[in-house]
mmCIF file of C-alpha atoms in Angstrom:
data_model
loop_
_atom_site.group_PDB
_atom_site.id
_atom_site.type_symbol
_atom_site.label_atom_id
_atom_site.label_comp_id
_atom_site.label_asym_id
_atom_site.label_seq_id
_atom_site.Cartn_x
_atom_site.Cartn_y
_atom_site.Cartn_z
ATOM 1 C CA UNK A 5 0.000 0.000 0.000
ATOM 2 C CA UNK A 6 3.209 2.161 0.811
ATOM 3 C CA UNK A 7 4.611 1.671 -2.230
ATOM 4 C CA UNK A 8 1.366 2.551 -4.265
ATOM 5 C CA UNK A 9 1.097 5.900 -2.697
ATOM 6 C CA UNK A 10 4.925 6.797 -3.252
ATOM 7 C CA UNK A 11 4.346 5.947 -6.503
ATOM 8 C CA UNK A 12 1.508 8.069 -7.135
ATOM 9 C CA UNK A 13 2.989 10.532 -5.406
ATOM 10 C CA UNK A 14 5.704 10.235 -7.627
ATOM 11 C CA UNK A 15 3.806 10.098 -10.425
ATOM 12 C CA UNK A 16 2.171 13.394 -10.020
ATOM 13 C CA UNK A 17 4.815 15.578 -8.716
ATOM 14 C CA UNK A 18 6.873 14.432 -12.030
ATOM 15 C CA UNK A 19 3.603 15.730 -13.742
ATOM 16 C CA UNK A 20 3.347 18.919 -12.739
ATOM 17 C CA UNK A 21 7.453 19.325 -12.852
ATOM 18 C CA UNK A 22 6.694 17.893 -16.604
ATOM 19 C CA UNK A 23 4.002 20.821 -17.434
ATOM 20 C CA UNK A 24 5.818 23.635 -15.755
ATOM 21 C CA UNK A 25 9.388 23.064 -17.707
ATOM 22 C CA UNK A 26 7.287 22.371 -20.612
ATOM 23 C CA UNK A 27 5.481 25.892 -20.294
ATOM 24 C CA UNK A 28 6.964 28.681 -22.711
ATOM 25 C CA UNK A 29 7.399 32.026 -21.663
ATOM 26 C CA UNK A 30 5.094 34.946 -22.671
ATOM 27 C CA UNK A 31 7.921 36.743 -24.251
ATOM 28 C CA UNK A 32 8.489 34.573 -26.836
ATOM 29 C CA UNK A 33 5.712 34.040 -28.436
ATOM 30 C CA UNK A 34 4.555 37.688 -27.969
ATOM 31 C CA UNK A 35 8.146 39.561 -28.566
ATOM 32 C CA UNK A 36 7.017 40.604 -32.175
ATOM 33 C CA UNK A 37 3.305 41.406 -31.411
ATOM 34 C CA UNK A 38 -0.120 40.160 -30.793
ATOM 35 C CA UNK A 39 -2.619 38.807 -33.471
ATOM 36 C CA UNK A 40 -0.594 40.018 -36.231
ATOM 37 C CA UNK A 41 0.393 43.191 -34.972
ATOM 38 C CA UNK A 42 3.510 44.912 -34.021
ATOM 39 C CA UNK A 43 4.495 46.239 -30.848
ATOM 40 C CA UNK A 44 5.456 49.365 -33.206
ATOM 41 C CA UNK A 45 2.340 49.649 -35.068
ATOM 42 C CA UNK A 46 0.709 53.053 -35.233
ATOM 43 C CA UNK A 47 -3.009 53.526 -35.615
ATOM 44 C CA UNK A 48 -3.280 53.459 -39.197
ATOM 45 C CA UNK A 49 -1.669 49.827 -39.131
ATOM 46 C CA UNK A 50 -3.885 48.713 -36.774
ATOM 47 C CA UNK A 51 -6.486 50.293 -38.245
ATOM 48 C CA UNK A 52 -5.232 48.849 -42.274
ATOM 49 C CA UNK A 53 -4.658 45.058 -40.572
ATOM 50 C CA UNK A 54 -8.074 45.017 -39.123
ATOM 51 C CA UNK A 55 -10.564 46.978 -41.211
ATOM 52 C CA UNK A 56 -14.027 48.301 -39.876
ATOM 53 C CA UNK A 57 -13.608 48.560 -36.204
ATOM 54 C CA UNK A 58 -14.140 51.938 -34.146
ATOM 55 C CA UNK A 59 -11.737 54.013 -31.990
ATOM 56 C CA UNK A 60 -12.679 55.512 -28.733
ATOM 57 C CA UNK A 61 -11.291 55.690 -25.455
ATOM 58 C CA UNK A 62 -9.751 53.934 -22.952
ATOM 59 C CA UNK A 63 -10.607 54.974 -18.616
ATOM 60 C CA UNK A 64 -7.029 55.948 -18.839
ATOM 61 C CA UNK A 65 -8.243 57.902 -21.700
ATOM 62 C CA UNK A 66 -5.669 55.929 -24.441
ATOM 63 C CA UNK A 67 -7.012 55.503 -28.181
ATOM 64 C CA UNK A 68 -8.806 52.182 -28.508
ATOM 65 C CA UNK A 69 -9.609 50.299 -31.326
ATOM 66 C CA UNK A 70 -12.185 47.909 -31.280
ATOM 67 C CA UNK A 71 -13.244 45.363 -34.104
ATOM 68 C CA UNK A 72 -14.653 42.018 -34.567
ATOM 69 C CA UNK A 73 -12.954 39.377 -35.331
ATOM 70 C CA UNK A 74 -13.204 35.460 -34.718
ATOM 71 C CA UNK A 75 -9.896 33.632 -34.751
ATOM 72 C CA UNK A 76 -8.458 30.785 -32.992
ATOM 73 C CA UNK A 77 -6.515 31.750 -29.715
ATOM 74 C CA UNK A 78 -3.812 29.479 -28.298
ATOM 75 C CA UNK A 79 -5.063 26.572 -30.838
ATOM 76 C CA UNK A 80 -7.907 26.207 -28.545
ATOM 77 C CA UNK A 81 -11.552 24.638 -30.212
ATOM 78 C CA UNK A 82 -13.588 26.378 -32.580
ATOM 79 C CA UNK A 83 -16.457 27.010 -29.910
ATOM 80 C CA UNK A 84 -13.322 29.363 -27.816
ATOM 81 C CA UNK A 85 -12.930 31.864 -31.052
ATOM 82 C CA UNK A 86 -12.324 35.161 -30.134
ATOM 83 C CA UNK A 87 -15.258 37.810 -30.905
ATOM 84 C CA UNK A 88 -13.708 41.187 -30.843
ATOM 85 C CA UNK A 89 -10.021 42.394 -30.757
ATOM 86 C CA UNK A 90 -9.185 45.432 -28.926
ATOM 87 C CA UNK A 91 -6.124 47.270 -29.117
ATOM 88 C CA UNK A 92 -4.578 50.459 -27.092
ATOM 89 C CA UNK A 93 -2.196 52.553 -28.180
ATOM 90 C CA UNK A 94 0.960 53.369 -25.572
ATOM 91 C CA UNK A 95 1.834 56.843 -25.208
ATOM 92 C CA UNK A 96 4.408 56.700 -27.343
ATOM 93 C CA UNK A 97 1.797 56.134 -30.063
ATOM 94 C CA UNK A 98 2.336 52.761 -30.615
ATOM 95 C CA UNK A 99 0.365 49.802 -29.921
ATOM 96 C CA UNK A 100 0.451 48.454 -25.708
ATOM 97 C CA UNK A 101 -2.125 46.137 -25.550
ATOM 98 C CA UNK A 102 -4.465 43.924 -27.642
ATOM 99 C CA UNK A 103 -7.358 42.341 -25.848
ATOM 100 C CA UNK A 104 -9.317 39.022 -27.503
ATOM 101 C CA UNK A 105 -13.165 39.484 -25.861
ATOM 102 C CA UNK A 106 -14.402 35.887 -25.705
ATOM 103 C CA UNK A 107 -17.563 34.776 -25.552
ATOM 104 C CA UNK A 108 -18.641 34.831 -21.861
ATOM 105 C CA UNK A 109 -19.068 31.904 -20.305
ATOM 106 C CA UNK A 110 -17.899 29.568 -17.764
ATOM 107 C CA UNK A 111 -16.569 27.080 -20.418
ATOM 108 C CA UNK A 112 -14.497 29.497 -21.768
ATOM 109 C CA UNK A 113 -13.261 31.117 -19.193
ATOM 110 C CA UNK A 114 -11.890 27.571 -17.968
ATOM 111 C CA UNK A 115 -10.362 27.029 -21.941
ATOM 112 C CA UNK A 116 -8.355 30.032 -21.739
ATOM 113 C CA UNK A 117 -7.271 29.814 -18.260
ATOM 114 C CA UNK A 118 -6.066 26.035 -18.545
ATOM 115 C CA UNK A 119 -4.341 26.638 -21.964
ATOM 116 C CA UNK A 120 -2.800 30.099 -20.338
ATOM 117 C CA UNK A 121 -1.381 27.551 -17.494
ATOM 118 C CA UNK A 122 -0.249 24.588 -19.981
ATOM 119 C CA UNK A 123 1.298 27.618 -22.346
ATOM 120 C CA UNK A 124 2.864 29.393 -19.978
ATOM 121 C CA UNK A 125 3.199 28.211 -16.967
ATOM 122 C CA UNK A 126 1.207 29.503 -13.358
ATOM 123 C CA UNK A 127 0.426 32.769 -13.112
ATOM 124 C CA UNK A 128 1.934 35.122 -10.809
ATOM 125 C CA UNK A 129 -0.350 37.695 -9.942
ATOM 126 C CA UNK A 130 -3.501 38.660 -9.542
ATOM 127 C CA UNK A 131 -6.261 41.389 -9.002
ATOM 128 C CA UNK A 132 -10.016 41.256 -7.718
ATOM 129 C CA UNK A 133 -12.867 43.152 -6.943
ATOM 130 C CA UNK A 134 -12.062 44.249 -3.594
ATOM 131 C CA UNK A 135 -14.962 46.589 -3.032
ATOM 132 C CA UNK A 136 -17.801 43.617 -2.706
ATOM 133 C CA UNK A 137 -18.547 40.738 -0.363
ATOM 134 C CA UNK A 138 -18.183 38.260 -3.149
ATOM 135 C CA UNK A 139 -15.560 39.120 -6.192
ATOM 136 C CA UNK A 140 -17.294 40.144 -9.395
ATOM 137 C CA UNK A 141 -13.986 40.575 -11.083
ATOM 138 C CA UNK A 142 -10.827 38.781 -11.325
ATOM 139 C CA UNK A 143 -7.792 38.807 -13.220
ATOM 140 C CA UNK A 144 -4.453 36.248 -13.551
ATOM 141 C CA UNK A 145 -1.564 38.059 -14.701
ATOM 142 C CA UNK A 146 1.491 36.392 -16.055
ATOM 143 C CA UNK A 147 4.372 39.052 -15.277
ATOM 144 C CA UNK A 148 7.352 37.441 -15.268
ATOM 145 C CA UNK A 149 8.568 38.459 -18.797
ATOM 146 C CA UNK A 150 7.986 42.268 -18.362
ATOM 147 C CA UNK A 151 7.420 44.134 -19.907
ATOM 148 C CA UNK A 152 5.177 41.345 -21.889
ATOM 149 C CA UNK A 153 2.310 40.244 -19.870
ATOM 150 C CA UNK A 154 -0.347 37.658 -20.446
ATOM 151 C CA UNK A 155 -3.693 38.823 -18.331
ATOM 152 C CA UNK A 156 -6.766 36.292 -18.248
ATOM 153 C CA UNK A 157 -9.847 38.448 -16.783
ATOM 154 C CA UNK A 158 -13.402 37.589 -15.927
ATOM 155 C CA UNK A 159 -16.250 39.939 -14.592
ATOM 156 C CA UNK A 160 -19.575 38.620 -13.528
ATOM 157 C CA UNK A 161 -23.091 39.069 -12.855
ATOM 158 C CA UNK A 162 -24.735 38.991 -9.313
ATOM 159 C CA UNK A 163 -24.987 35.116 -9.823
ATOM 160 C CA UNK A 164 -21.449 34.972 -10.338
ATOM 161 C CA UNK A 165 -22.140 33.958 -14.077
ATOM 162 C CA UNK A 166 -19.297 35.536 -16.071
ATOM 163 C CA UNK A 167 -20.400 38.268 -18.322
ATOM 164 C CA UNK A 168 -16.985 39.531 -19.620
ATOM 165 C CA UNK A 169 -14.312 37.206 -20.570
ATOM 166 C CA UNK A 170 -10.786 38.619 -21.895
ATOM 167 C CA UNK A 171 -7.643 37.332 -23.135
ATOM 168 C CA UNK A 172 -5.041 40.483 -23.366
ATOM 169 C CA UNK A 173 -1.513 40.634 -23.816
ATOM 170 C CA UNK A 174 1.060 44.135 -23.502
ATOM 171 C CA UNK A 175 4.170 44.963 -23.895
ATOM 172 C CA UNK A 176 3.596 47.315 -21.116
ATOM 173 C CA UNK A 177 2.768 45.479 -18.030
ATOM 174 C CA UNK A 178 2.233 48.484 -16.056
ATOM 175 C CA UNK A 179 -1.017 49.038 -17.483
ATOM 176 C CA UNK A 180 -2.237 46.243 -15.497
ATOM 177 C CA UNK A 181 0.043 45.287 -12.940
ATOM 178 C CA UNK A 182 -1.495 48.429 -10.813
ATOM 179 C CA UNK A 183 -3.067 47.022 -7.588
ATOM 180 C CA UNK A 184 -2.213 43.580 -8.353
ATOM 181 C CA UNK A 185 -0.924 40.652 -5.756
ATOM 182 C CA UNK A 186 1.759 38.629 -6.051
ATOM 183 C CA UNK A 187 1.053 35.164 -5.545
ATOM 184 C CA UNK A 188 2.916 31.682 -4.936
ATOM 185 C CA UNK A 189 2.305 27.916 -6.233
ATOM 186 C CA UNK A 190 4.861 26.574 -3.659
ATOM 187 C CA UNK A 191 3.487 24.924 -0.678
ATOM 188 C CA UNK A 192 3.665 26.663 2.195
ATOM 189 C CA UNK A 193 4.187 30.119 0.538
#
């Protein structure tokens, strides 16, 4: 009976070894962009790449661009397609975020946080909604190639059903990193 337990022990503390040296890191598969955008990209080739979409602002009052746009994110099923890309532009007028809007639900919410983990390993911060009993927002933040970041955010309704679900990456992790907790996989951390 000893032996069994060791071995499944074993087993899955070789596992999860296995799938964190296996994770890549956020900078590099994001170094040259995000959803075939540059990091230098100015409006007009955000705006000429994806056709159609509107600009407004940001709460931090940057330029937005918003447009939709189904496409396959981190080779996740067809039923996980993005529905609108977002992207900011930095204050050096250059592109500083782009945000994939997915459709909200539990399901994928759950896809893109499990492929985030698999891809690129845990994540290492996070922020919630402080100001309420029970959280209605949340956000996983993987900040340990900054400037590139990887942030996986839900909001929800009153049942805790989510209503927002976004998949955003940045080559300027200050943006988001405002407010957030560090936290720790290790045991006893």
């Amino acid at each position: 009976m000893r032996r069994k337990v060791s071995a499944a022990l074993l087993f899955g503390i070789s596992m999860s070894v296995a799938t964190v040296a296996g994770a890549g890191s956020v900078a590099n598969q994001f170094r040259s962009g995000a959803f075939g955008v540059p990091w230098n990209a100015t409006k007009a080739r955000v705006e000429a790449k994806y056709p159609g979409g509107q600009w407004d602002k940001t709460a931090a009052n940057r330029d937005q661009y918003c447009v939709a746009s189904k496409q396959t994110l981190l080779k996740l099923p067809a039923q996980h397609k993005t529905q609108r890309l977002c992207f900011v532009i930095g204050a050096d007028g250059t592109l500083a975020n782009a945000t994939a809007h997915m459709n909200p639900s539990l399901q994928s919410l759950l896809a893109v946080v499990n492929r985030s983990r698999t891809t690129f390993g845990d994540f290492d911060a996070v922020t919630r909604d402080e100001n309420s009993i029970q959280s209605r927002s949340t956000s996983m933040l993987w900040t340990k190639d900054a400037p590139y970041l990887v942030k996986v955010s839900s909001s929800n309704d009153a049942d805790g059903s989510p209503e927002v679900v976004t998949f955003t990456v940045s080559d300027e992790a200050a943006l988001h990193t405002g407010g957030a907790a560090q936290v720790s996989h290790q045991p006893g951390n």
